[in-house]
PDB file of C-alpha atoms in Angstrom:
ATOM      1  CA  UNK A   1       0.000   0.000   0.000  1.00 30.00           C
ATOM      2  CA  UNK A   2       1.227   3.509  -0.815  1.00 29.00           C
ATOM      3  CA  UNK A   3       2.322   5.382   2.247  1.00 29.00           C
ATOM      4  CA  UNK A   4      -0.299   7.722   3.658  1.00 28.00           C
ATOM      5  CA  UNK A   5       2.075  10.669   3.857  1.00 32.00           C
ATOM      6  CA  UNK A   6       2.518  10.635   0.092  1.00 33.00           C
ATOM      7  CA  UNK A   7      -1.219  10.736  -0.558  1.00 33.00           C
ATOM      8  CA  UNK A   8      -2.625  13.028   2.043  1.00 34.00           C
ATOM      9  CA  UNK A   9      -0.231  15.676   3.319  1.00 37.00           C
ATOM     10  CA  UNK A  10      -1.581  18.276   5.733  1.00 38.00           C
ATOM     11  CA  UNK A  11      -0.701  21.867   4.932  1.00 35.00           C
ATOM     12  CA  UNK A  12       0.354  23.666   8.064  1.00 31.00           C
ATOM     13  CA  UNK A  13      -0.442  27.127   6.739  1.00 36.00           C
ATOM     14  CA  UNK A  14      -3.172  28.682   8.860  1.00 34.00           C
ATOM     15  CA  UNK A  15      -3.703  31.201   6.080  1.00 37.00           C
ATOM     16  CA  UNK A  16      -4.982  28.527   3.711  1.00 42.00           C
ATOM     17  CA  UNK A  17      -7.420  27.181   6.279  1.00 42.00           C
ATOM     18  CA  UNK A  18      -8.706  30.676   6.962  1.00 36.00           C
ATOM     19  CA  UNK A  19      -9.065  31.361   3.238  1.00 47.00           C
ATOM     20  CA  UNK A  20     -11.184  28.251   2.827  1.00 46.00           C
ATOM     21  CA  UNK A  21     -13.353  29.290   5.757  1.00 41.00           C
ATOM     22  CA  UNK A  22     -13.911  32.752   4.325  1.00 42.00           C
ATOM     23  CA  UNK A  23     -14.567  31.404   0.847  1.00 48.00           C
ATOM     24  CA  UNK A  24     -17.286  29.140   2.186  1.00 49.00           C
ATOM     25  CA  UNK A  25     -18.883  32.000   4.059  1.00 44.00           C
ATOM     26  CA  UNK A  26     -19.129  29.814   7.127  1.00 47.00           C
ATOM     27  CA  UNK A  27     -20.250  31.076  10.477  1.00 46.00           C
ATOM     28  CA  UNK A  28     -20.406  27.614  12.035  1.00 59.00           C
ATOM     29  CA  UNK A  29     -18.320  26.778  15.059  1.00 66.00           C
ATOM     30  CA  UNK A  30     -15.728  24.281  13.951  1.00 79.00           C
ATOM     31  CA  UNK A  31     -12.401  23.865  12.224  1.00 86.00           C
ATOM     32  CA  UNK A  32     -11.582  24.381   8.531  1.00 88.00           C
ATOM     33  CA  UNK A  33      -8.350  22.794   7.331  1.00 88.00           C
ATOM     34  CA  UNK A  34      -6.730  22.382   3.942  1.00 88.00           C
ATOM     35  CA  UNK A  35      -4.992  19.096   3.147  1.00 87.00           C
ATOM     36  CA  UNK A  36      -3.743  17.480  -0.048  1.00 87.00           C
ATOM     37  CA  UNK A  37      -4.466  14.237  -1.874  1.00 91.00           C
ATOM     38  CA  UNK A  38      -2.356  13.509  -4.959  1.00 86.00           C
ATOM     39  CA  UNK A  39      -1.213  17.156  -5.018  1.00 84.00           C
ATOM     40  CA  UNK A  40      -4.757  18.511  -5.071  1.00 85.00           C
ATOM     41  CA  UNK A  41      -6.399  20.463  -2.261  1.00 86.00           C
ATOM     42  CA  UNK A  42      -9.083  18.975  -0.031  1.00 91.00           C
ATOM     43  CA  UNK A  43     -10.954  21.435   2.206  1.00 91.00           C
ATOM     44  CA  UNK A  44     -12.163  19.842   5.450  1.00 92.00           C
ATOM     45  CA  UNK A  45     -14.709  21.118   7.942  1.00 93.00           C
ATOM     46  CA  UNK A  46     -14.893  19.367  11.314  1.00 94.00           C
ATOM     47  CA  UNK A  47     -17.505  20.362  13.903  1.00 93.00           C
ATOM     48  CA  UNK A  48     -15.946  21.319  17.214  1.00 90.00           C
ATOM     49  CA  UNK A  49     -17.419  18.384  19.095  1.00 89.00           C
ATOM     50  CA  UNK A  50     -15.978  15.885  16.581  1.00 93.00           C
ATOM     51  CA  UNK A  51     -12.341  16.965  17.002  1.00 89.00           C
ATOM     52  CA  UNK A  52     -10.219  13.883  17.639  1.00 89.00           C
ATOM     53  CA  UNK A  53     -13.102  11.496  16.884  1.00 92.00           C
ATOM     54  CA  UNK A  54     -14.040   9.307  13.944  1.00 95.00           C
ATOM     55  CA  UNK A  55     -17.266  10.374  12.219  1.00 96.00           C
ATOM     56  CA  UNK A  56     -19.101  10.018   8.901  1.00 97.00           C
ATOM     57  CA  UNK A  57     -17.472  11.940   6.046  1.00 97.00           C
ATOM     58  CA  UNK A  58     -19.306  13.711   3.215  1.00 97.00           C
ATOM     59  CA  UNK A  59     -17.182  14.558   0.162  1.00 97.00           C
ATOM     60  CA  UNK A  60     -18.741  17.268  -2.013  1.00 95.00           C
ATOM     61  CA  UNK A  61     -17.948  16.986  -5.743  1.00 93.00           C
ATOM     62  CA  UNK A  62     -18.709  20.157  -7.700  1.00 89.00           C
ATOM     63  CA  UNK A  63     -20.161  20.399 -11.217  1.00 77.00           C
ATOM     64  CA  UNK A  64     -18.465  21.199 -14.516  1.00 79.00           C
ATOM     65  CA  UNK A  65     -17.323  24.859 -14.523  1.00 75.00           C
ATOM     66  CA  UNK A  66     -17.435  24.846 -10.706  1.00 77.00           C
ATOM     67  CA  UNK A  67     -14.878  24.543  -7.935  1.00 85.00           C
ATOM     68  CA  UNK A  68     -14.725  23.545  -4.286  1.00 85.00           C
ATOM     69  CA  UNK A  69     -15.131  27.035  -2.859  1.00 84.00           C
ATOM     70  CA  UNK A  70     -18.171  28.022  -4.916  1.00 86.00           C
ATOM     71  CA  UNK A  71     -19.799  24.659  -4.147  1.00 89.00           C
ATOM     72  CA  UNK A  72     -19.264  25.313  -0.444  1.00 88.00           C
ATOM     73  CA  UNK A  73     -21.222  28.550  -0.879  1.00 88.00           C
ATOM     74  CA  UNK A  74     -24.081  27.094  -2.917  1.00 87.00           C
ATOM     75  CA  UNK A  75     -24.242  23.706  -1.149  1.00 87.00           C
ATOM     76  CA  UNK A  76     -23.459  24.645   2.481  1.00 86.00           C
ATOM     77  CA  UNK A  77     -24.110  21.209   3.929  1.00 89.00           C
ATOM     78  CA  UNK A  78     -21.498  21.979   6.604  1.00 84.00           C
ATOM     79  CA  UNK A  79     -24.343  23.884   8.302  1.00 85.00           C
ATOM     80  CA  UNK A  80     -25.856  20.485   9.141  1.00 92.00           C
ATOM     81  CA  UNK A  81     -22.575  18.888  10.161  1.00 92.00           C
ATOM     82  CA  UNK A  82     -22.927  19.887  13.820  1.00 87.00           C
ATOM     83  CA  UNK A  83     -26.504  18.655  14.103  1.00 87.00           C
ATOM     84  CA  UNK A  84     -25.953  15.410  12.199  1.00 90.00           C
ATOM     85  CA  UNK A  85     -22.418  14.779  13.469  1.00 92.00           C
ATOM     86  CA  UNK A  86     -20.394  14.388  10.276  1.00 95.00           C
ATOM     87  CA  UNK A  87     -17.332  15.907   8.619  1.00 95.00           C
ATOM     88  CA  UNK A  88     -17.455  17.568   5.212  1.00 95.00           C
ATOM     89  CA  UNK A  89     -14.747  17.786   2.555  1.00 95.00           C
ATOM     90  CA  UNK A  90     -14.937  19.891  -0.602  1.00 95.00           C
ATOM     91  CA  UNK A  91     -12.655  18.780  -3.442  1.00 93.00           C
ATOM     92  CA  UNK A  92     -11.365  20.429  -6.635  1.00 88.00           C
ATOM     93  CA  UNK A  93     -11.374  18.984 -10.145  1.00 81.00           C
ATOM     94  CA  UNK A  94      -8.983  19.805 -12.993  1.00 78.00           C
ATOM     95  CA  UNK A  95      -8.685  23.438 -14.045  1.00 78.00           C
ATOM     96  CA  UNK A  96     -10.388  24.092 -17.385  1.00 67.00           C
ATOM     97  CA  UNK A  97      -8.076  25.730 -19.917  1.00 62.00           C
ATOM     98  CA  UNK A  98      -8.551  29.483 -20.229  1.00 54.00           C
ATOM     99  CA  UNK A  99     -11.337  29.405 -17.632  1.00 52.00           C
ATOM    100  CA  UNK A 100      -9.528  30.573 -14.499  1.00 58.00           C
ATOM    101  CA  UNK A 101     -10.879  28.889 -11.376  1.00 67.00           C
ATOM    102  CA  UNK A 102     -13.415  26.798 -13.278  1.00 70.00           C
ATOM    103  CA  UNK A 103     -12.817  23.059 -13.057  1.00 74.00           C
ATOM    104  CA  UNK A 104     -14.253  19.735 -14.195  1.00 74.00           C
ATOM    105  CA  UNK A 105     -13.963  15.965 -13.662  1.00 81.00           C
ATOM    106  CA  UNK A 106     -13.203  12.889 -15.719  1.00 80.00           C
ATOM    107  CA  UNK A 107     -16.343  10.823 -15.176  1.00 78.00           C
ATOM    108  CA  UNK A 108     -15.777   8.637 -18.246  1.00 78.00           C
ATOM    109  CA  UNK A 109     -16.735   9.584 -21.776  1.00 75.00           C
ATOM    110  CA  UNK A 110     -18.336  12.887 -20.769  1.00 74.00           C
ATOM    111  CA  UNK A 111     -17.333  15.738 -20.620  1.00 73.00           C
ATOM    112  CA  UNK A 112     -14.664  18.457 -20.814  1.00 73.00           C
ATOM    113  CA  UNK A 113     -10.930  18.909 -20.318  1.00 73.00           C
ATOM    114  CA  UNK A 114     -10.375  16.339 -17.558  1.00 73.00           C
ATOM    115  CA  UNK A 115     -11.904  13.555 -19.660  1.00 68.00           C
ATOM    116  CA  UNK A 116      -9.954  14.669 -22.741  1.00 70.00           C
ATOM    117  CA  UNK A 117      -6.711  14.614 -20.725  1.00 75.00           C
ATOM    118  CA  UNK A 118      -7.473  11.243 -19.129  1.00 77.00           C
ATOM    119  CA  UNK A 119      -7.176  12.632 -15.593  1.00 84.00           C
ATOM    120  CA  UNK A 120      -7.545   9.846 -13.016  1.00 89.00           C
ATOM    121  CA  UNK A 121     -10.170  11.378 -10.735  1.00 91.00           C
ATOM    122  CA  UNK A 122     -11.213   7.967  -9.412  1.00 92.00           C
ATOM    123  CA  UNK A 123      -7.745   7.531  -7.907  1.00 94.00           C
ATOM    124  CA  UNK A 124      -7.846  11.088  -6.556  1.00 94.00           C
ATOM    125  CA  UNK A 125     -11.098  10.448  -4.679  1.00 96.00           C
ATOM    126  CA  UNK A 126      -9.803   7.120  -3.413  1.00 97.00           C
ATOM    127  CA  UNK A 127      -6.604   8.787  -2.179  1.00 96.00           C
ATOM    128  CA  UNK A 128      -8.659  11.374  -0.291  1.00 96.00           C
ATOM    129  CA  UNK A 129     -10.843   8.660   1.252  1.00 97.00           C
ATOM    130  CA  UNK A 130      -7.922   6.364   2.095  1.00 97.00           C
ATOM    131  CA  UNK A 131      -6.118   9.278   3.692  1.00 94.00           C
ATOM    132  CA  UNK A 132      -9.073  10.238   5.869  1.00 95.00           C
ATOM    133  CA  UNK A 133      -9.476   6.620   7.000  1.00 96.00           C
ATOM    134  CA  UNK A 134      -5.738   6.289   7.739  1.00 95.00           C
ATOM    135  CA  UNK A 135      -5.946   9.454   9.837  1.00 93.00           C
ATOM    136  CA  UNK A 136      -8.740   7.924  11.911  1.00 94.00           C
ATOM    137  CA  UNK A 137     -11.201  10.609  10.765  1.00 94.00           C
ATOM    138  CA  UNK A 138     -13.761   8.156   9.410  1.00 96.00           C
ATOM    139  CA  UNK A 139     -14.453   4.554   8.323  1.00 96.00           C
ATOM    140  CA  UNK A 140     -15.124   3.340   4.800  1.00 97.00           C
ATOM    141  CA  UNK A 141     -18.633   2.356   5.897  1.00 97.00           C
ATOM    142  CA  UNK A 142     -19.344   6.013   6.714  1.00 97.00           C
ATOM    143  CA  UNK A 143     -18.097   7.824   3.586  1.00 98.00           C
ATOM    144  CA  UNK A 144     -20.569   9.529   1.231  1.00 98.00           C
ATOM    145  CA  UNK A 145     -20.002  11.294  -2.077  1.00 98.00           C
ATOM    146  CA  UNK A 146     -22.335  14.150  -3.024  1.00 97.00           C
ATOM    147  CA  UNK A 147     -22.036  15.350  -6.611  1.00 95.00           C
ATOM    148  CA  UNK A 148     -23.806  17.691  -9.017  1.00 95.00           C
ATOM    149  CA  UNK A 149     -23.918  17.289 -12.828  1.00 92.00           C
ATOM    150  CA  UNK A 150     -20.430  16.239 -13.993  1.00 90.00           C
ATOM    151  CA  UNK A 151     -19.636  15.654 -10.305  1.00 92.00           C
ATOM    152  CA  UNK A 152     -22.693  13.400  -9.965  1.00 95.00           C
ATOM    153  CA  UNK A 153     -21.487  11.354 -12.942  1.00 93.00           C
ATOM    154  CA  UNK A 154     -18.173  10.884 -11.150  1.00 94.00           C
ATOM    155  CA  UNK A 155     -19.914   9.716  -7.967  1.00 97.00           C
ATOM    156  CA  UNK A 156     -21.754   7.032  -9.964  1.00 97.00           C
ATOM    157  CA  UNK A 157     -18.515   5.958 -11.621  1.00 95.00           C
ATOM    158  CA  UNK A 158     -16.694   5.824  -8.283  1.00 97.00           C
ATOM    159  CA  UNK A 159     -19.479   3.749  -6.699  1.00 98.00           C
ATOM    160  CA  UNK A 160     -19.117   1.268  -9.564  1.00 97.00           C
ATOM    161  CA  UNK A 161     -15.324   1.105  -9.204  1.00 97.00           C
ATOM    162  CA  UNK A 162     -14.688   1.099  -5.432  1.00 98.00           C
ATOM    163  CA  UNK A 163     -17.989   0.248  -3.711  1.00 98.00           C
ATOM    164  CA  UNK A 164     -16.101  -1.200  -0.755  1.00 98.00           C
ATOM    165  CA  UNK A 165     -14.746   2.243   0.194  1.00 98.00           C
ATOM    166  CA  UNK A 166     -18.026   4.161   0.552  1.00 98.00           C
ATOM    167  CA  UNK A 167     -21.417   3.863   2.183  1.00 98.00           C
ATOM    168  CA  UNK A 168     -23.365   5.858  -0.371  1.00 98.00           C
ATOM    169  CA  UNK A 169     -23.661   8.591  -2.977  1.00 98.00           C
ATOM    170  CA  UNK A 170     -26.017  11.475  -3.661  1.00 98.00           C
ATOM    171  CA  UNK A 171     -26.166  12.222  -7.395  1.00 98.00           C
ATOM    172  CA  UNK A 172     -27.893  15.476  -8.370  1.00 97.00           C
ATOM    173  CA  UNK A 173     -28.636  16.207 -12.056  1.00 96.00           C
ATOM    174  CA  UNK A 174     -26.322  13.490 -13.346  1.00 95.00           C
ATOM    175  CA  UNK A 175     -26.433   9.969 -14.782  1.00 95.00           C
ATOM    176  CA  UNK A 176     -24.066   7.079 -15.422  1.00 94.00           C
ATOM    177  CA  UNK A 177     -21.745   7.531 -18.363  1.00 87.00           C
ATOM    178  CA  UNK A 178     -21.612   4.700 -20.942  1.00 82.00           C
ATOM    179  CA  UNK A 179     -20.002   1.460 -19.862  1.00 83.00           C
ATOM    180  CA  UNK A 180     -22.487   0.338 -17.256  1.00 88.00           C
ATOM    181  CA  UNK A 181     -21.742  -0.622 -13.668  1.00 96.00           C
ATOM    182  CA  UNK A 182     -19.837  -3.793 -12.866  1.00 94.00           C
ATOM    183  CA  UNK A 183     -20.389  -3.771  -9.103  1.00 97.00           C
ATOM    184  CA  UNK A 184     -21.990  -1.342  -6.670  1.00 98.00           C
ATOM    185  CA  UNK A 185     -22.775  -3.894  -3.989  1.00 97.00           C
ATOM    186  CA  UNK A 186     -24.280  -2.393  -0.856  1.00 97.00           C
ATOM    187  CA  UNK A 187     -23.928   1.249  -1.954  1.00 98.00           C
ATOM    188  CA  UNK A 188     -26.828   3.482  -0.954  1.00 98.00           C
ATOM    189  CA  UNK A 189     -27.836   5.788  -3.808  1.00 98.00           C
ATOM    190  CA  UNK A 190     -29.969   8.924  -3.590  1.00 98.00           C
ATOM    191  CA  UNK A 191     -30.662  10.372  -7.035  1.00 98.00           C
ATOM    192  CA  UNK A 192     -32.125  13.869  -7.322  1.00 98.00           C
ATOM    193  CA  UNK A 193     -33.176  14.903 -10.818  1.00 97.00           C
ATOM    194  CA  UNK A 194     -35.583  17.286 -12.503  1.00 96.00           C
ATOM    195  CA  UNK A 195     -37.914  16.242 -15.291  1.00 96.00           C
ATOM    196  CA  UNK A 196     -37.282  19.594 -17.009  1.00 94.00           C
ATOM    197  CA  UNK A 197     -33.487  19.118 -17.110  1.00 95.00           C
ATOM    198  CA  UNK A 198     -32.318  20.005 -20.637  1.00 93.00           C
ATOM    199  CA  UNK A 199     -28.597  19.560 -19.944  1.00 90.00           C
ATOM    200  CA  UNK A 200     -28.722  15.942 -18.746  1.00 93.00           C
ATOM    201  CA  UNK A 201     -32.237  15.006 -19.907  1.00 94.00           C
ATOM    202  CA  UNK A 202     -34.492  12.877 -17.702  1.00 94.00           C
ATOM    203  CA  UNK A 203     -35.265  10.624 -20.674  1.00 90.00           C
ATOM    204  CA  UNK A 204     -31.647  10.526 -21.824  1.00 87.00           C
ATOM    205  CA  UNK A 205     -30.222  11.416 -25.215  1.00 85.00           C
ATOM    206  CA  UNK A 206     -28.429  14.583 -26.281  1.00 78.00           C
ATOM    207  CA  UNK A 207     -28.639  17.618 -24.033  1.00 71.00           C
ATOM    208  CA  UNK A 208     -28.438  21.287 -24.915  1.00 70.00           C
ATOM    209  CA  UNK A 209     -24.744  21.852 -24.172  1.00 68.00           C
ATOM    210  CA  UNK A 210     -22.872  18.665 -25.160  1.00 68.00           C
ATOM    211  CA  UNK A 211     -22.806  17.819 -28.852  1.00 62.00           C
ATOM    212  CA  UNK A 212     -22.657  14.269 -30.194  1.00 67.00           C
ATOM    213  CA  UNK A 213     -23.136  12.642 -26.817  1.00 73.00           C
ATOM    214  CA  UNK A 214     -26.135  10.654 -25.677  1.00 77.00           C
ATOM    215  CA  UNK A 215     -26.767  10.540 -21.929  1.00 89.00           C
ATOM    216  CA  UNK A 216     -28.282   7.523 -20.215  1.00 92.00           C
ATOM    217  CA  UNK A 217     -31.780   8.167 -18.940  1.00 95.00           C
ATOM    218  CA  UNK A 218     -32.563   8.246 -15.227  1.00 95.00           C
ATOM    219  CA  UNK A 219     -34.481   4.991 -15.538  1.00 96.00           C
ATOM    220  CA  UNK A 220     -31.546   3.267 -17.266  1.00 96.00           C
ATOM    221  CA  UNK A 221     -29.092   4.653 -14.717  1.00 97.00           C
ATOM    222  CA  UNK A 222     -31.029   3.572 -11.650  1.00 97.00           C
ATOM    223  CA  UNK A 223     -31.885   0.172 -13.127  1.00 97.00           C
ATOM    224  CA  UNK A 224     -28.192  -0.390 -13.841  1.00 97.00           C
ATOM    225  CA  UNK A 225     -27.195   0.650 -10.324  1.00 98.00           C
ATOM    226  CA  UNK A 226     -29.846  -1.652  -8.840  1.00 98.00           C
ATOM    227  CA  UNK A 227     -28.686  -4.515 -11.046  1.00 98.00           C
ATOM    228  CA  UNK A 228     -25.123  -3.931  -9.800  1.00 98.00           C
ATOM    229  CA  UNK A 229     -26.226  -4.306  -6.180  1.00 98.00           C
ATOM    230  CA  UNK A 230     -26.942  -0.738  -5.059  1.00 98.00           C
ATOM    231  CA  UNK A 231     -29.970   0.328  -3.034  1.00 98.00           C
ATOM    232  CA  UNK A 232     -31.647   3.177  -4.888  1.00 98.00           C
ATOM    233  CA  UNK A 233     -33.815   6.098  -3.785  1.00 98.00           C
ATOM    234  CA  UNK A 234     -35.127   8.790  -6.136  1.00 98.00           C
ATOM    235  CA  UNK A 235     -36.238  12.363  -5.569  1.00 98.00           C
ATOM    236  CA  UNK A 236     -38.085  13.240  -8.784  1.00 97.00           C
ATOM    237  CA  UNK A 237     -38.689  16.951  -9.225  1.00 97.00           C
ATOM    238  CA  UNK A 238     -41.564  17.589 -11.614  1.00 94.00           C
ATOM    239  CA  UNK A 239     -40.355  20.971 -12.887  1.00 89.00           C
ATOM    240  CA  UNK A 240     -36.741  20.774 -11.818  1.00 93.00           C
ATOM    241  CA  UNK A 241     -34.111  21.971 -14.267  1.00 94.00           C
ATOM    242  CA  UNK A 242     -30.368  21.350 -14.182  1.00 91.00           C
ATOM    243  CA  UNK A 243     -28.492  24.093 -12.344  1.00 91.00           C
ATOM    244  CA  UNK A 244     -27.835  23.599  -8.634  1.00 94.00           C
ATOM    245  CA  UNK A 245     -29.661  26.791  -7.697  1.00 93.00           C
ATOM    246  CA  UNK A 246     -32.721  25.769  -9.722  1.00 95.00           C
ATOM    247  CA  UNK A 247     -32.761  22.260  -8.292  1.00 96.00           C
ATOM    248  CA  UNK A 248     -32.339  23.618  -4.768  1.00 95.00           C
ATOM    249  CA  UNK A 249     -35.213  26.076  -5.202  1.00 96.00           C
ATOM    250  CA  UNK A 250     -37.442  23.476  -6.855  1.00 96.00           C
ATOM    251  CA  UNK A 251     -36.794  20.928  -4.112  1.00 97.00           C
ATOM    252  CA  UNK A 252     -37.764  23.448  -1.446  1.00 97.00           C
ATOM    253  CA  UNK A 253     -40.920  24.364  -3.369  1.00 97.00           C
ATOM    254  CA  UNK A 254     -42.028  20.762  -3.989  1.00 97.00           C
ATOM    255  CA  UNK A 255     -40.909  19.170  -0.717  1.00 97.00           C
ATOM    256  CA  UNK A 256     -41.170  22.056   1.740  1.00 98.00           C
ATOM    257  CA  UNK A 257     -37.681  21.711   3.234  1.00 97.00           C
ATOM    258  CA  UNK A 258     -34.110  22.245   1.944  1.00 96.00           C
ATOM    259  CA  UNK A 259     -32.281  19.787  -0.304  1.00 96.00           C
ATOM    260  CA  UNK A 260     -29.219  20.019   1.956  1.00 95.00           C
ATOM    261  CA  UNK A 261     -31.371  18.826   4.852  1.00 95.00           C
ATOM    262  CA  UNK A 262     -32.514  15.834   2.787  1.00 97.00           C
ATOM    263  CA  UNK A 263     -28.892  14.996   1.997  1.00 97.00           C
ATOM    264  CA  UNK A 264     -27.823  15.360   5.638  1.00 96.00           C
ATOM    265  CA  UNK A 265     -30.652  13.075   6.769  1.00 96.00           C
ATOM    266  CA  UNK A 266     -29.708  10.507   4.101  1.00 97.00           C
ATOM    267  CA  UNK A 267     -26.176  10.462   5.504  1.00 97.00           C
ATOM    268  CA  UNK A 268     -27.465  10.177   9.058  1.00 95.00           C
ATOM    269  CA  UNK A 269     -29.732   7.263   8.105  1.00 96.00           C
ATOM    270  CA  UNK A 270     -27.109   5.178   6.320  1.00 96.00           C
ATOM    271  CA  UNK A 271     -23.807   5.980   8.063  1.00 94.00           C
ATOM    272  CA  UNK A 272     -22.155   3.347  10.214  1.00 82.00           C
ATOM    273  CA  UNK A 273     -21.474   4.779  13.666  1.00 67.00           C
TER     274      UNK A 273
END
C-alpha cells in the first residue's frame, strides 16, 4: 500500500485554512483545514465536538465549470454537520483551460478537459478517502459522495469502481456515463433529478450543451445501479431543471424543506457509527 504521507499531506499554513473558511462563508463553530491528496487540495470542515473522533465523512464533488469554494457557498451542507455529526470535505477537479478557477472531472466519456486529458479522478477520490481513513477521521462504511452534474457522474462511476470504500452517494442532475456498472454492492444511492433538465435530460439522449453525446436516462441509470447491487432512492422533481440553484429552489418548493437537509438526513440514516 502507498504510504499515507505521500497521498494526504496536511498543509500547516493557517492562512490557507482561513481562506477556505472565508470562501465558504461559514459562520459555524468548527475547524476548517486544507490538506492534499495527490497534489490537489481537499478542504475539510470538522464540527468542534468531533475533534479527535471518527465520524461520517461527506465529500462534495462540484459540477463542470465549478470549484470547491463556490460549491461550499451554494451547497453549504457543513451547516448540518454539527446537528448530524459528520465531517465535510470539498474537493477540486482539474482546471479548465482558459477558464480561471473553473474546473471539471473525468467521469468517463463525458465531458470536458479532464476527460480529454485522461485525468484519473477515481484515484484522486480514493486517495482522499484512504487518507481520511488512515488518519482515523472516518471509516469506509461512513463515507458519502455528493455530486452535481459532472460531479454526480463521477460519484456514480466511483461507486461502480470502489464500492467497498463508501457507504453511499447522492447524485444530483447526473447519470451514469456509458459502460455500465460492474459492481456497486451495498452502496446506498440517492438520485435527485428534474424532469425539465435540458442539460442531462431525464429521458436521456443529447442535451443542450454537449454535442454528439447521448446521456443515459434516469431509468436506465437507476436500473443499472440496482442490477449492480446498489440500493436506490429517487427524488423526482416535476419541474426541476439542471443548475444547482434551480434544483435547490425546486426541491424546497415541492418538498417544503431544503435539499441540503434531505442529503444530511440521508447520511445520518445510512452511516455506520
